[in-house]
XYZ file of C-alpha atoms in Angstrom:
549
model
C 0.000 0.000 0.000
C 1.161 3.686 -0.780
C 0.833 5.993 1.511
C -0.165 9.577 0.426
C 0.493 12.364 2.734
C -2.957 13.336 4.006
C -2.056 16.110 6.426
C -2.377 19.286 3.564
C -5.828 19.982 2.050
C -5.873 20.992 -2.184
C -5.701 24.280 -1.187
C -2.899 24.211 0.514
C -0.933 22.412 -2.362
C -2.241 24.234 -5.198
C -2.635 27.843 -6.307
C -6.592 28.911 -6.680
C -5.921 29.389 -10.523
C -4.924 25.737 -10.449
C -7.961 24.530 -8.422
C -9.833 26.342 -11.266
C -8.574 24.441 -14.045
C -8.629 21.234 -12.420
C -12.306 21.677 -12.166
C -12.659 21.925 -15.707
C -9.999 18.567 -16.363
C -12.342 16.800 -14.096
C -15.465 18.002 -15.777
C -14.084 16.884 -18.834
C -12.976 13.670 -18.098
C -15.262 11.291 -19.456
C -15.199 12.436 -22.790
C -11.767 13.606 -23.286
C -11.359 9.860 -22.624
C -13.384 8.724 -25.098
C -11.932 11.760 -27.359
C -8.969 10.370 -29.614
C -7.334 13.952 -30.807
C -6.300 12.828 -34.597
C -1.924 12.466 -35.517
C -0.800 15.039 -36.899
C 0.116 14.849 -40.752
C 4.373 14.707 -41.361
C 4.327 18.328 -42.670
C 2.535 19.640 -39.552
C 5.104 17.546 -37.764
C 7.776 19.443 -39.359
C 6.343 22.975 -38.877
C 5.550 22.606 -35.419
C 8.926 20.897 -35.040
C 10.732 24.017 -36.771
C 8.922 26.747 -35.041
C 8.770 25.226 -31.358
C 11.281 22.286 -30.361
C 14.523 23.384 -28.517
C 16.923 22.273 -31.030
C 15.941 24.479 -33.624
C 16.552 27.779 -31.789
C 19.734 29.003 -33.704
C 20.993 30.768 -30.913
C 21.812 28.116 -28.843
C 24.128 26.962 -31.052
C 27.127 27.385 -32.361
C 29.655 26.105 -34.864
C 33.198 24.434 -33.541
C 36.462 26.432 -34.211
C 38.153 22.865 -34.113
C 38.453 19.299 -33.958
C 36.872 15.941 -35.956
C 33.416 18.048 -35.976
C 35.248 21.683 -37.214
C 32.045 23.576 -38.712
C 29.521 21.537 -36.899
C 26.970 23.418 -34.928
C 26.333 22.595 -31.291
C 24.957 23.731 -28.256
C 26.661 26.205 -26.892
C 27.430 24.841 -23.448
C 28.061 21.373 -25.162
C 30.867 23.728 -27.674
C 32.250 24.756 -24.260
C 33.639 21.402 -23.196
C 34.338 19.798 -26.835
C 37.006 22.582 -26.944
C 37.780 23.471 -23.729
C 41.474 22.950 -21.721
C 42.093 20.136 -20.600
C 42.139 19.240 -16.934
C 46.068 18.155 -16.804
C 49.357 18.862 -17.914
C 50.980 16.397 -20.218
C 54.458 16.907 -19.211
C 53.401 16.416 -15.337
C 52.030 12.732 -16.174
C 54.170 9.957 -15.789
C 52.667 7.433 -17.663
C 55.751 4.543 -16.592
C 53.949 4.721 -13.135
C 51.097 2.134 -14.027
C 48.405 2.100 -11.108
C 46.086 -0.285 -13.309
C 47.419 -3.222 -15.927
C 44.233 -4.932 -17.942
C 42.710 -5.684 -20.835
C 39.572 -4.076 -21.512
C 38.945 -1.255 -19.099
C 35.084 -0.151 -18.892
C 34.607 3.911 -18.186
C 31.095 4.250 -16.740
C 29.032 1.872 -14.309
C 25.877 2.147 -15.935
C 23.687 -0.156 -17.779
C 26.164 0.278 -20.829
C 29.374 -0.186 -19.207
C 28.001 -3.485 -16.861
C 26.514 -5.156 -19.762
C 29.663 -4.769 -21.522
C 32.110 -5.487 -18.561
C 30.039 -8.539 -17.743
C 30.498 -9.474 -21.822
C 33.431 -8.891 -21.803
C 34.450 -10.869 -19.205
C 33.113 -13.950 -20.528
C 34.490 -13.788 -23.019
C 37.860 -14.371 -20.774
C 39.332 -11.068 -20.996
C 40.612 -9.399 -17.325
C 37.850 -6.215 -16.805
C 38.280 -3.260 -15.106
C 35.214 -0.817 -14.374
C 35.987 3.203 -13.549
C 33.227 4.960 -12.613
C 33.398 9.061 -11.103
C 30.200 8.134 -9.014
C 28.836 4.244 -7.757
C 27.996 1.617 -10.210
C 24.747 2.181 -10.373
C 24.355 5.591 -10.431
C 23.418 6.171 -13.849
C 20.525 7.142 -15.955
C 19.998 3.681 -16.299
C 18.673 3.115 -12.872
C 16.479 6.420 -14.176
C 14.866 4.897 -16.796
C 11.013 3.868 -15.955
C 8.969 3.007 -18.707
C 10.519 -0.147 -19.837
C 12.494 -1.856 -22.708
C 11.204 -2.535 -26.275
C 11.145 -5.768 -28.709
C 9.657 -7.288 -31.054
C 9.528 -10.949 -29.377
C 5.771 -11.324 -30.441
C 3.443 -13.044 -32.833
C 1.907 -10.280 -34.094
C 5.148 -8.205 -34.142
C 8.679 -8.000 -35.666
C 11.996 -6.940 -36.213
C 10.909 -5.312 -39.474
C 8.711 -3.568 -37.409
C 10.121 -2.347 -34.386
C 13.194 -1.019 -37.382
C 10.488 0.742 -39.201
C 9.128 2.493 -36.245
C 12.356 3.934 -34.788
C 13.514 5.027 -38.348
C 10.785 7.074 -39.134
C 10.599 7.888 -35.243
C 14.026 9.204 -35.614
C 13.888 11.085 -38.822
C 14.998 8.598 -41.232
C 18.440 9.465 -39.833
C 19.390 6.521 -38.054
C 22.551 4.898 -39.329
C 21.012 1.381 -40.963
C 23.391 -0.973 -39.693
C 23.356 -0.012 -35.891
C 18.978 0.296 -35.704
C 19.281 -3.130 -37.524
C 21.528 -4.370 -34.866
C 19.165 -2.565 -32.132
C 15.996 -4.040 -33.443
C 17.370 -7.478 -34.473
C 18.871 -8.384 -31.100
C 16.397 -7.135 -29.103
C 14.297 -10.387 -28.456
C 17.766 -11.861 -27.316
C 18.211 -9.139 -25.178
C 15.019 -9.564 -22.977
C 16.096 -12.986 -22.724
C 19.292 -12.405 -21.643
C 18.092 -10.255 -18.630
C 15.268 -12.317 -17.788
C 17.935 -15.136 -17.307
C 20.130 -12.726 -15.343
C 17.262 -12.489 -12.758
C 15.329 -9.363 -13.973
C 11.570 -9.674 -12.848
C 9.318 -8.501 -15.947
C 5.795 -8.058 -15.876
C 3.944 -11.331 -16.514
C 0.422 -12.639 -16.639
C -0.196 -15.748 -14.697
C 0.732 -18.385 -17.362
C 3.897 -16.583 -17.457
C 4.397 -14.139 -20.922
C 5.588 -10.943 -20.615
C 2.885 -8.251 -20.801
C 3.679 -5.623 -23.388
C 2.500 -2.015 -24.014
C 2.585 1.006 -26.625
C 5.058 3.596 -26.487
C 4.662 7.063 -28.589
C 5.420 6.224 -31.993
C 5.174 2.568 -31.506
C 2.523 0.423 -34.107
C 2.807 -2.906 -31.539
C 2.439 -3.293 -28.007
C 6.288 -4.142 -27.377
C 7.229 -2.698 -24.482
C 8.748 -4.536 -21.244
C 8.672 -3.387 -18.224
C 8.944 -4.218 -14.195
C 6.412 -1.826 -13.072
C 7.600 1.227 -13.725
C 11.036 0.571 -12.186
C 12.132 -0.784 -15.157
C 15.643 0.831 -15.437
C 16.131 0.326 -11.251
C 15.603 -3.342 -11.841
C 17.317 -3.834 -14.810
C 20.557 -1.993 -13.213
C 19.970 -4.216 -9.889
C 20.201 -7.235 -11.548
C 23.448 -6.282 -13.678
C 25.270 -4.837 -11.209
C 24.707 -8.170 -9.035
C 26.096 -10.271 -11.950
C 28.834 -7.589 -11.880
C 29.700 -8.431 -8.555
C 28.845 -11.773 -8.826
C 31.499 -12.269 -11.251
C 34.030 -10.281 -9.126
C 35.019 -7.671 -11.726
C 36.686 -5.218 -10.472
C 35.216 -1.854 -10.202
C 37.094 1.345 -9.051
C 34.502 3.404 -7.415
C 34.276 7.733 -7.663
C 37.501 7.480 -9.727
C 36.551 9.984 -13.354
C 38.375 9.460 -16.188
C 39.993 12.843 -17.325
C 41.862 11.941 -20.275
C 42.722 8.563 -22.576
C 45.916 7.306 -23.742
C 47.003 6.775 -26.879
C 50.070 4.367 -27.647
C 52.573 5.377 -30.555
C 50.306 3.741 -33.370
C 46.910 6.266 -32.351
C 45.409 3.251 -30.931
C 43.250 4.128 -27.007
C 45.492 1.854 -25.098
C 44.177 3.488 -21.786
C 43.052 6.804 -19.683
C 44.261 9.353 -17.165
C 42.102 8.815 -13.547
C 41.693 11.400 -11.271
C 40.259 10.146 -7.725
C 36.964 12.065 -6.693
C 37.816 12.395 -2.938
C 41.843 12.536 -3.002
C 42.062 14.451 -6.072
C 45.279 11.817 -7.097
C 46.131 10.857 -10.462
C 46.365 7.274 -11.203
C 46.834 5.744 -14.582
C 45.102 2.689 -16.153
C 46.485 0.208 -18.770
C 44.512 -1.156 -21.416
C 44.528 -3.194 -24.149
C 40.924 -1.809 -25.291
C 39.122 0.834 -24.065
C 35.259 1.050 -23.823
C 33.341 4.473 -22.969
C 29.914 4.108 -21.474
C 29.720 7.356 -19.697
C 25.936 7.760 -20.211
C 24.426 11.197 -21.077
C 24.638 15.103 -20.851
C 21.070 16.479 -19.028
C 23.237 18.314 -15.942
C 24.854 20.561 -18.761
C 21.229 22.199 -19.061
C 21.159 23.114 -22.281
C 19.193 26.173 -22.906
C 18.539 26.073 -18.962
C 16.260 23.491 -18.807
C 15.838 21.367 -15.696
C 16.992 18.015 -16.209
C 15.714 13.952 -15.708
C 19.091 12.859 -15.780
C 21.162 11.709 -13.006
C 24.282 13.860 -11.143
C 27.003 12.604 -13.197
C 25.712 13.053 -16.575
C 27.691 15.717 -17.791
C 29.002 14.678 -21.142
C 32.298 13.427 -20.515
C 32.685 10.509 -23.011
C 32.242 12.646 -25.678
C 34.553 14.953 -24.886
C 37.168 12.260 -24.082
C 36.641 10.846 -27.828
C 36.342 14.469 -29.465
C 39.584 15.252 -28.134
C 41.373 11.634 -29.128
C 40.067 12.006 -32.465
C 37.051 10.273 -32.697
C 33.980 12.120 -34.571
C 30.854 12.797 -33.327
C 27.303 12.239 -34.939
C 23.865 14.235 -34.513
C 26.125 16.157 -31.548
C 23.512 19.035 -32.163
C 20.077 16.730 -31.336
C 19.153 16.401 -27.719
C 15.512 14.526 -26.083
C 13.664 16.800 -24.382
C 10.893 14.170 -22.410
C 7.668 15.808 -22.963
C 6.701 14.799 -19.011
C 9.058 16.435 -16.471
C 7.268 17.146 -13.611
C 6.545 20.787 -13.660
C 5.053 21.166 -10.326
C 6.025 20.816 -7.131
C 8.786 22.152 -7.255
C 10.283 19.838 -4.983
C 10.484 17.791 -7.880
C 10.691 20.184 -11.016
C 12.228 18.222 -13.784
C 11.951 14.857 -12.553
C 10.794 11.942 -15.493
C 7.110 11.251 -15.487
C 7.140 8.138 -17.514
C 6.089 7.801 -20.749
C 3.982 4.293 -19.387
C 1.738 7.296 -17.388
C 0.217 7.508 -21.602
C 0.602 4.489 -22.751
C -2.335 3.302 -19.857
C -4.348 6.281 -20.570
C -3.498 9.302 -19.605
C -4.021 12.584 -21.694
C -2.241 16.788 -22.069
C -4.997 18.559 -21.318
C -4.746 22.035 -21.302
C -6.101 24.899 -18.814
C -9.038 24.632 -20.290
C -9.779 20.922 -19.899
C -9.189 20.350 -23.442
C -7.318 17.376 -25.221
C -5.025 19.338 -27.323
C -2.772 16.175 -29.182
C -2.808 12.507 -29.426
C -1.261 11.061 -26.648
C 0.958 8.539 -28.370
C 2.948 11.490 -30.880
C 6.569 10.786 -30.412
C 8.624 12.891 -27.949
C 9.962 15.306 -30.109
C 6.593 16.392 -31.597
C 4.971 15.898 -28.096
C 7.338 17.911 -26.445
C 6.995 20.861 -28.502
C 3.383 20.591 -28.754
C 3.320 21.165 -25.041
C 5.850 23.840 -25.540
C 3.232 25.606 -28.075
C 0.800 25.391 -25.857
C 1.978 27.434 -22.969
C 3.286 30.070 -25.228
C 1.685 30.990 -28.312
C -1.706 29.435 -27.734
C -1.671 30.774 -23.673
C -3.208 27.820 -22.827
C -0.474 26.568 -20.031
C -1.150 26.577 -16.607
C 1.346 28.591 -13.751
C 3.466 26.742 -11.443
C 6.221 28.292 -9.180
C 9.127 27.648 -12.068
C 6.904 28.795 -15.182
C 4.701 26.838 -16.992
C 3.124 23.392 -17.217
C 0.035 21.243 -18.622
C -2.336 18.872 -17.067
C -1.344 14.850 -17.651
C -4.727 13.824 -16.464
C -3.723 10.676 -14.642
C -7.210 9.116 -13.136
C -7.899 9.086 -16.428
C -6.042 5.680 -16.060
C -7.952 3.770 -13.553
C -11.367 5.563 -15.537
C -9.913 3.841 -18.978
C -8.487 0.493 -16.947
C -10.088 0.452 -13.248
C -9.101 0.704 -10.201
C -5.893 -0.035 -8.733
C -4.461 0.068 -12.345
C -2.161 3.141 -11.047
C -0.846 1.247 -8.213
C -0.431 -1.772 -9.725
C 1.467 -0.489 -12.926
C 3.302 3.151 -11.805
C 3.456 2.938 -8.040
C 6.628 5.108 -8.424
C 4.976 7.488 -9.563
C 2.124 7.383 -7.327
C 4.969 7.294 -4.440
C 6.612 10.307 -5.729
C 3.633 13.086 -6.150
C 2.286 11.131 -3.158
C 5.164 12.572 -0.814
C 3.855 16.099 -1.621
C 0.151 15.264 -1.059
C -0.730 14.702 -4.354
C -2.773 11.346 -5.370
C -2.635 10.663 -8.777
C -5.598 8.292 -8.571
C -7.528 11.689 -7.984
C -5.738 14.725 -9.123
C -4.023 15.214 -12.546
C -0.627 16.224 -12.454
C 1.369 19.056 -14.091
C 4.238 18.583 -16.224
C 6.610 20.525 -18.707
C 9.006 18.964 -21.230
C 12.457 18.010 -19.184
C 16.259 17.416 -20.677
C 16.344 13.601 -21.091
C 18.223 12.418 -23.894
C 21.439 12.727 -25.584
C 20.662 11.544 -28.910
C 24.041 12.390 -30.649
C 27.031 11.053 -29.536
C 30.472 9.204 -30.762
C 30.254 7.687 -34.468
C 30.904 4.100 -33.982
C 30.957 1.012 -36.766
C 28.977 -1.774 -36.815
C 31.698 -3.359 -33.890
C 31.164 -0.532 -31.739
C 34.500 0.959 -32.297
C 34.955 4.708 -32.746
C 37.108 6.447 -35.548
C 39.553 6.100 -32.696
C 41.704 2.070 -32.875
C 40.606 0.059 -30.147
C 38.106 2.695 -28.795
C 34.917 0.989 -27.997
C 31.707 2.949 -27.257
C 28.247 1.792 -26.205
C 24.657 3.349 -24.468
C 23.960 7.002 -24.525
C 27.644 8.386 -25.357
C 26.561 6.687 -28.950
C 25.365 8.932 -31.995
C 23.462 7.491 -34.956
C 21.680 4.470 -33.241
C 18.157 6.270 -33.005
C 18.826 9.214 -35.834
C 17.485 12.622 -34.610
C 15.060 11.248 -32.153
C 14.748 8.196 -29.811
C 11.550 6.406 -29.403
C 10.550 5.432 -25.868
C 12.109 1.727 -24.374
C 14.832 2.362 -27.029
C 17.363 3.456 -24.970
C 17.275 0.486 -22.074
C 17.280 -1.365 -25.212
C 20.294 0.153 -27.135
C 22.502 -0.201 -23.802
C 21.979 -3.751 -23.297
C 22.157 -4.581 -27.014
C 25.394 -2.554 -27.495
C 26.826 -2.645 -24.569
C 27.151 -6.637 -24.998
C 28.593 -6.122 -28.590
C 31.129 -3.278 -27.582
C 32.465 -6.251 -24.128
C 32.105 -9.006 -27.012
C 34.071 -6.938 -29.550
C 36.561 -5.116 -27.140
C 37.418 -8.731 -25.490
C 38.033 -10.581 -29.172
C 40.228 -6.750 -30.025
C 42.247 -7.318 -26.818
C 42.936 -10.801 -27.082
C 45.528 -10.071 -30.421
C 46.570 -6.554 -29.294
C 50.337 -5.316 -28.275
C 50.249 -2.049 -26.654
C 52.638 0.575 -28.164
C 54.318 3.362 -26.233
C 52.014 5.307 -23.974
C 51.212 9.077 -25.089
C 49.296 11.873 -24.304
C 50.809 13.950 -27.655
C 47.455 14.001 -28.459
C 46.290 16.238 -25.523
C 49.353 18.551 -26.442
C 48.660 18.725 -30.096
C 44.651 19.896 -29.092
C 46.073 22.718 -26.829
C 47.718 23.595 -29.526
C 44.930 24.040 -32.149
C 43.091 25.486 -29.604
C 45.671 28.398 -29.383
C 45.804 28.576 -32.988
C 41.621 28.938 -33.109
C 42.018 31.978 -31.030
C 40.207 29.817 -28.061
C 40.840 31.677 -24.907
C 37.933 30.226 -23.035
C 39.789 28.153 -19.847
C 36.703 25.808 -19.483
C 38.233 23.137 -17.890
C 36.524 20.007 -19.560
C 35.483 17.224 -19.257
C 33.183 19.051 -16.575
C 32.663 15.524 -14.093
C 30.178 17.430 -12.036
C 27.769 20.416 -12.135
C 28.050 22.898 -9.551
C 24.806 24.757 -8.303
C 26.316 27.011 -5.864
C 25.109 30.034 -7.717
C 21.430 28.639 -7.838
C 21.648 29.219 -11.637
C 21.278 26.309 -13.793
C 23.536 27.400 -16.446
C 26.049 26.623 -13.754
C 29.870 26.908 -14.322
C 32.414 24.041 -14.343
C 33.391 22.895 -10.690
């Protein structure tokens, strides 16, 4: 049972003008649920896309001075750390002092990084995890709505691949959504081996849902603690196996031997602030997303550490980046309280029934649009059209949540989201009874590091899997895609980095690499002493476009 904090009244949680509204999302109820607002055609899509969506406000962006990407645009605080200085001196390293000797070394303890360590592993190659926080603490133990594939009768790869393309913008790169969508069936198996406990009816098969932009009912999911469990179980077989995993220890630079292949990476220990080198045969980044960058100073769904640093490690190693100017913004932050501002309201909330309504109790989209177009439909709302409602950090609309248990009776909520009915619950609110306001949140990285069909970068031996990827979901991800695509590659990059290590010699250790990107940066005219990567935000000013710490 869920408690819900009982001791406030409505109108000591909400603002009259909210208490107004809500009148009018409750009067409306019955036949907004009944109401199926039509899909938008592709060229509406496109306009509302164009005139409304985050990423296509120019001024955010910018175009690098240098590097694999010269030319490309980017947001600007992302342009801040791809050519920012780096946090050490090369000619203070001594890189004969080896604190770490092994094959593949793992950087990030997420979903990515375990699947691949635990791959990896055995496959019979010696593993190393480095991780700045806990494995663990990731967006992978974020993630809530579940995990897609096509493992049905009525479903298939073929499907799930069309789907995502056109989800994504046709800009997927072919080979890696074929590898996504392909291996995804395997994939559920895999964890459900592991220990991971799915929804299932009583004769045992996995219940499946709809996601936005999904044409089957594929998605997986353990409540809606999908990513929690799916990071519980993987970090067990982690330490089940005994791999070794270097806790709050961030990786600041790699290492390059004398033929440009990673052979392993500067560490610089959290608490001690000490340097300590790692050896590697392979290298694998898995360092997850870049939400607590805040582009455009939105609040964020993402966990503490997610501050881009794989990418920046690559970008200044050599490796090119793909999509680096697309980012998710979820359309379901949680806009009010504030308590919580920012924090994911699953997608799942939709899939079992739930609808935007607006201030004025109306339906104003379909509720299964894909994030992108759902996010700035939302954002359109509470600007041009005027019809958002106030909260104490700006603006929000009404997901009308007992709309679920109308749709699906009752004790569907608490059955099937009791997170989030624990969450709003803390604050007084029960979602059984009272809509709940929300505002589109940074989620998603959706560009990252260009990798080939083995997972390797443009960079020799320089493995890359999860969110730090680019091209996997083209422009835009569709939900359950990304628990997917961290399992699915992060196997392939531990399968791939293992079979790499087992022929590889390392060549001299260097870091000429670091010295020859200081150098273009002086010849850019960069002045900007952004240390980068940025390991963690700082919100000592209260601001969220927060400087480096």
């Amino acid at each position: 049972m869920y408690e819900i904090k009982t001791d406030l009244r409505l109108e000591d949680i909400y603002t009259p003008e909210m208490l107004e509204s809500m009148k009018k999302v409750e009067a409306n109820r019955k036949s907004n649920a009944e109401l199926e607002p039509r899909r938008m055609t592709a060229e509406e899509k496109d306009q509302l896309l164009a005139t409304y969506h985050p990423d296509y406000k120019k001024s955010e962006f910018t175009q690098l001075k240098m590097g694999p990407n010269k030319g490309g645009d980017v947001p600007l605080e992302l342009a801040a750390l791809l050519q920012g200085k780096s946090r050490i001196n090369p000619s203070e390293i001594n890189l004969d002092r080896i604190d770490y000797d092994t094959d593949v070394l793992v950087i990030g303890g997420g979903g990515a990084g375990s699947s691949a360590a635990i791959e990896a592993h055995k496959a019979g190659a010696k593993v190393m995890i480095v991780t700045k926080l806990r494995i663990g603490d990731a967006n992978t133990m974020m993630a809530e709505g579940g995990i897609q594939a096509a493992d049905k009768p009525n479903d298939s790869p073929a499907q799930h691949y069309l789907d995502a393309f056109g989800g994504g913008h046709f800009a997927a790169k072919p080979e890696l959504l074929k590898k996504l969508v392909c291996e995804a069936p395997e994939a559920i198996q895999w964890l459900n081996d592991l220990g991971v406990e799915f929804d299932k009816a009583p004769d045992g098969t996995m219940i499946t849902t709809h996601g936005g932009g999904t044409s089957r009912k594929r998605m997986h999911a353990a409540k809606d603690y999908s990513g929690a469990e799916i990071m519980r179980t993987l970090r067990d077989e982690v330490f089940n196996r005994e791999i070794p995993v270097v806790d709050f220890t961030a990786a600041i630079e790699l290492i390059l031997d004398d033929k440009g292949c990673a052979c392993g990476a500067v560490l610089l220990n959290m608490e001690t602030n000490e340097i300590r080198i790692a050896k590697a045969k392979t290298v694998i980044i898995a360092t997850g997303g870049a939400g607590r960058l805040h582009y455009q100073g939105f609040p964020t769904s993402n966990h503490y550490g997610a501050t881009a640093d794989g990418l920046v490690l690559a970008y200044r190693a050599g490796a090119k980046l793909l999509y680096q100017d697309t980012l998710q913004y979820h359309p379901t932050g949680a806009a009010f309280p504030e308590q919580i501002f920012g924090a994911l309201v699953t997608e799942k909330v939709r899939s079992l029934g739930a609808k935007l309504i607006n201030k004025n109790g109306e339906a104003f989209m379909h509720p299964l649009e894909t994030r992108d177009v759902s996010a700035a439909s939302i954002i359109r709302e509470c600007s041009d059209r005027g019809n958002g409602i106030k909260t104490g950090s700006g603006l929000g609309v009404w997901l009308d949540t007992p709309m679920i248990e109308v749709k699906n009776g009752e004790g569907t909520i608490e059955k099937r989201i009791p997170a989030m009915l624990r969450m709003f619950g803390k604050y007084g609110i029960d979602i059984r009874k009272q809509p709940i306001l929300v505002y589109p949140t940074l989620h998603y990285q959706n560009g990252g590091i260009d990798i080939n069909e083995d997972c390797m970068s443009g960079v020799k031996n320089l493995f890359v899997a999860g969110e730090a990827v680019g091209g996997i979901h083209g422009r835009n991800r569709l939900m359950g895609n990304s628990l997917l695509d961290i399992i699915v590659f992060g196997r392939d990059a531990g399968k791939s980095a293992a079979a790499t290590a087992a022929g590889v010699t390392v060549g001299k250790m260097s870091l000429d690499h670091v010295k020859r990107f200081e150098d273009e940066r002086k010849a850019c005219g960069i002045t900007d002493d952004t240390l980068s990567p940025k390991l963690l935000p700082s919100y000592t000013h209260g601001n969220p476009r927060f400087e480096a710490k």
